[in-house]
């Protein structure tokens, strides 16, 4: 059960991070790819990330690299927050961002490692 919850958390967070790979003003490596492959896709709920995934073999090298960096950051997040998720959000049904919202709700109780990783996706590096 715990592995399933973390996998669901991982998928949800990864979709949001991949979406941010093109959406952030300072992260434009995927903007052309979105325009080329996903112009009719309504943003939200991971739809653009799913579109990019469907065209992964056709993406520009810069976009692929940016997505890979986001995935690596996400893996760091999962490692840093796994214990906090199990401790603070074990009763939360995974999906639709519920576990991430739970972690944010318990921000004052999070380990310093998890807090740091929760803030990283919002930063523009």
mmCIF file of C-alpha atoms in Angstrom:
data_model
loop_
_atom_site.group_PDB
_atom_site.id
_atom_site.type_symbol
_atom_site.label_atom_id
_atom_site.label_comp_id
_atom_site.label_asym_id
_atom_site.label_seq_id
_atom_site.Cartn_x
_atom_site.Cartn_y
_atom_site.Cartn_z
ATOM 1 C CA UNK A 1 0.000 0.000 0.000
ATOM 2 C CA UNK A 2 2.764 2.442 0.921
ATOM 3 C CA UNK A 3 4.615 1.794 -2.327
ATOM 4 C CA UNK A 4 1.410 2.351 -4.286
ATOM 5 C CA UNK A 5 0.772 5.653 -2.501
ATOM 6 C CA UNK A 6 4.299 6.874 -3.152
ATOM 7 C CA UNK A 7 4.031 5.816 -6.795
ATOM 8 C CA UNK A 8 0.807 7.795 -7.117
ATOM 9 C CA UNK A 9 2.400 10.773 -5.392
ATOM 10 C CA UNK A 10 5.363 10.408 -7.708
ATOM 11 C CA UNK A 11 3.193 10.374 -10.813
ATOM 12 C CA UNK A 12 1.168 13.399 -9.748
ATOM 13 C CA UNK A 13 4.174 15.426 -8.749
ATOM 14 C CA UNK A 14 6.106 14.425 -11.838
ATOM 15 C CA UNK A 15 3.276 15.553 -14.104
ATOM 16 C CA UNK A 16 3.199 18.920 -12.402
ATOM 17 C CA UNK A 17 6.969 19.266 -12.651
ATOM 18 C CA UNK A 18 7.038 18.233 -16.297
ATOM 19 C CA UNK A 19 4.282 20.742 -16.998
ATOM 20 C CA UNK A 20 6.374 23.377 -15.264
ATOM 21 C CA UNK A 21 9.244 22.496 -17.586
ATOM 22 C CA UNK A 22 7.524 24.527 -20.283
ATOM 23 C CA UNK A 23 5.272 26.784 -18.219
ATOM 24 C CA UNK A 24 7.823 28.651 -16.093
ATOM 25 C CA UNK A 25 8.874 31.977 -17.602
ATOM 26 C CA UNK A 26 12.561 31.137 -17.143
ATOM 27 C CA UNK A 27 12.154 27.591 -18.464
ATOM 28 C CA UNK A 28 11.239 27.973 -22.126
ATOM 29 C CA UNK A 29 13.010 24.933 -23.575
ATOM 30 C CA UNK A 30 9.669 23.191 -24.192
ATOM 31 C CA UNK A 31 7.628 26.169 -25.416
ATOM 32 C CA UNK A 32 8.207 25.378 -29.100
ATOM 33 C CA UNK A 33 7.481 21.685 -28.501
ATOM 34 C CA UNK A 34 4.190 22.549 -26.799
ATOM 35 C CA UNK A 35 3.301 24.850 -29.703
ATOM 36 C CA UNK A 36 4.194 22.178 -32.269
ATOM 37 C CA UNK A 37 2.704 19.078 -30.672
ATOM 38 C CA UNK A 38 0.152 20.251 -28.114
ATOM 39 C CA UNK A 39 -1.387 23.463 -29.467
ATOM 40 C CA UNK A 40 -4.955 22.157 -29.111
ATOM 41 C CA UNK A 41 -4.440 20.801 -25.604
ATOM 42 C CA UNK A 42 -6.151 22.642 -22.744
ATOM 43 C CA UNK A 43 -3.619 23.242 -19.923
ATOM 44 C CA UNK A 44 -4.360 21.716 -16.533
ATOM 45 C CA UNK A 45 -4.620 18.357 -14.808
ATOM 46 C CA UNK A 46 -1.429 17.144 -16.464
ATOM 47 C CA UNK A 47 -2.810 17.287 -20.006
ATOM 48 C CA UNK A 48 0.175 19.167 -21.442
ATOM 49 C CA UNK A 49 2.629 16.898 -19.656
ATOM 50 C CA UNK A 50 0.789 13.885 -21.066
ATOM 51 C CA UNK A 51 0.939 15.391 -24.540
ATOM 52 C CA UNK A 52 4.685 15.977 -24.229
ATOM 53 C CA UNK A 53 5.099 12.408 -23.007
ATOM 54 C CA UNK A 54 3.209 11.107 -26.055
ATOM 55 C CA UNK A 55 5.651 13.009 -28.268
ATOM 56 C CA UNK A 56 8.754 12.260 -26.195
ATOM 57 C CA UNK A 57 10.681 10.866 -29.174
ATOM 58 C CA UNK A 58 10.049 14.062 -31.146
ATOM 59 C CA UNK A 59 10.927 16.647 -28.480
ATOM 60 C CA UNK A 60 13.846 19.019 -28.875
ATOM 61 C CA UNK A 61 17.051 18.120 -27.015
ATOM 62 C CA UNK A 62 16.660 21.187 -24.774
ATOM 63 C CA UNK A 63 13.140 20.169 -23.779
ATOM 64 C CA UNK A 64 14.190 16.567 -23.124
ATOM 65 C CA UNK A 65 17.054 17.780 -20.947
ATOM 66 C CA UNK A 66 14.792 20.132 -18.998
ATOM 67 C CA UNK A 67 12.256 17.360 -18.372
ATOM 68 C CA UNK A 68 15.051 15.026 -17.231
ATOM 69 C CA UNK A 69 16.290 17.633 -14.747
ATOM 70 C CA UNK A 70 12.740 18.009 -13.386
ATOM 71 C CA UNK A 71 12.434 14.225 -13.027
ATOM 72 C CA UNK A 72 15.718 14.051 -11.108
ATOM 73 C CA UNK A 73 14.570 16.824 -8.775
ATOM 74 C CA UNK A 74 11.358 14.927 -8.278
ATOM 75 C CA UNK A 75 13.212 11.753 -7.275
ATOM 76 C CA UNK A 76 15.044 13.822 -4.664
ATOM 77 C CA UNK A 77 11.667 15.088 -3.436
ATOM 78 C CA UNK A 78 10.259 11.556 -3.101
ATOM 79 C CA UNK A 79 13.267 10.441 -1.074
ATOM 80 C CA UNK A 80 13.148 13.507 1.168
ATOM 81 C CA UNK A 81 9.387 13.365 1.837
ATOM 82 C CA UNK A 82 8.645 9.636 1.966
ATOM 83 C CA UNK A 83 8.812 9.373 5.769
ATOM 84 C CA UNK A 84 6.757 12.559 6.206
ATOM 85 C CA UNK A 85 4.087 11.269 3.823
ATOM 86 C CA UNK A 86 3.875 7.979 5.714
ATOM 87 C CA UNK A 87 3.739 9.743 9.094
ATOM 88 C CA UNK A 88 1.425 12.660 8.314
ATOM 89 C CA UNK A 89 -0.674 11.582 5.333
ATOM 90 C CA UNK A 90 -1.080 7.812 5.639
ATOM 91 C CA UNK A 91 -4.882 8.135 5.753
ATOM 92 C CA UNK A 92 -5.068 10.232 2.574
ATOM 93 C CA UNK A 93 -6.248 8.571 -0.628
ATOM 94 C CA UNK A 94 -3.678 9.211 -3.370
ATOM 95 C CA UNK A 95 -4.610 11.090 -6.507
ATOM 96 C CA UNK A 96 -5.585 14.557 -7.677
ATOM 97 C CA UNK A 97 -2.845 16.192 -5.593
ATOM 98 C CA UNK A 98 -4.320 15.141 -2.241
ATOM 99 C CA UNK A 99 -1.038 13.913 -0.750
ATOM 100 C CA UNK A 100 0.848 17.027 -1.811
ATOM 101 C CA UNK A 101 -1.924 19.174 -0.311
ATOM 102 C CA UNK A 102 -1.659 17.099 2.874
ATOM 103 C CA UNK A 103 2.087 17.665 3.054
ATOM 104 C CA UNK A 104 1.587 21.398 2.499
ATOM 105 C CA UNK A 105 -1.091 21.450 5.209
ATOM 106 C CA UNK A 106 1.422 19.917 7.635
ATOM 107 C CA UNK A 107 4.281 22.150 6.503
ATOM 108 C CA UNK A 108 5.239 23.110 10.058
ATOM 109 C CA UNK A 109 5.638 19.414 10.928
ATOM 110 C CA UNK A 110 7.711 18.400 7.909
ATOM 111 C CA UNK A 111 11.333 17.389 8.151
ATOM 112 C CA UNK A 112 13.748 20.091 7.043
ATOM 113 C CA UNK A 113 14.723 17.965 4.025
ATOM 114 C CA UNK A 114 11.120 17.635 2.875
ATOM 115 C CA UNK A 115 10.403 21.339 3.448
ATOM 116 C CA UNK A 116 13.393 22.241 1.318
ATOM 117 C CA UNK A 117 12.279 19.949 -1.503
ATOM 118 C CA UNK A 118 8.668 21.175 -1.299
ATOM 119 C CA UNK A 119 9.920 24.702 -1.970
ATOM 120 C CA UNK A 120 12.309 23.809 -4.807
ATOM 121 C CA UNK A 121 9.737 23.277 -7.585
ATOM 122 C CA UNK A 122 8.488 26.822 -6.994
ATOM 123 C CA UNK A 123 11.971 28.275 -7.324
ATOM 124 C CA UNK A 124 13.363 29.239 -10.697
ATOM 125 C CA UNK A 125 16.811 27.785 -10.973
#
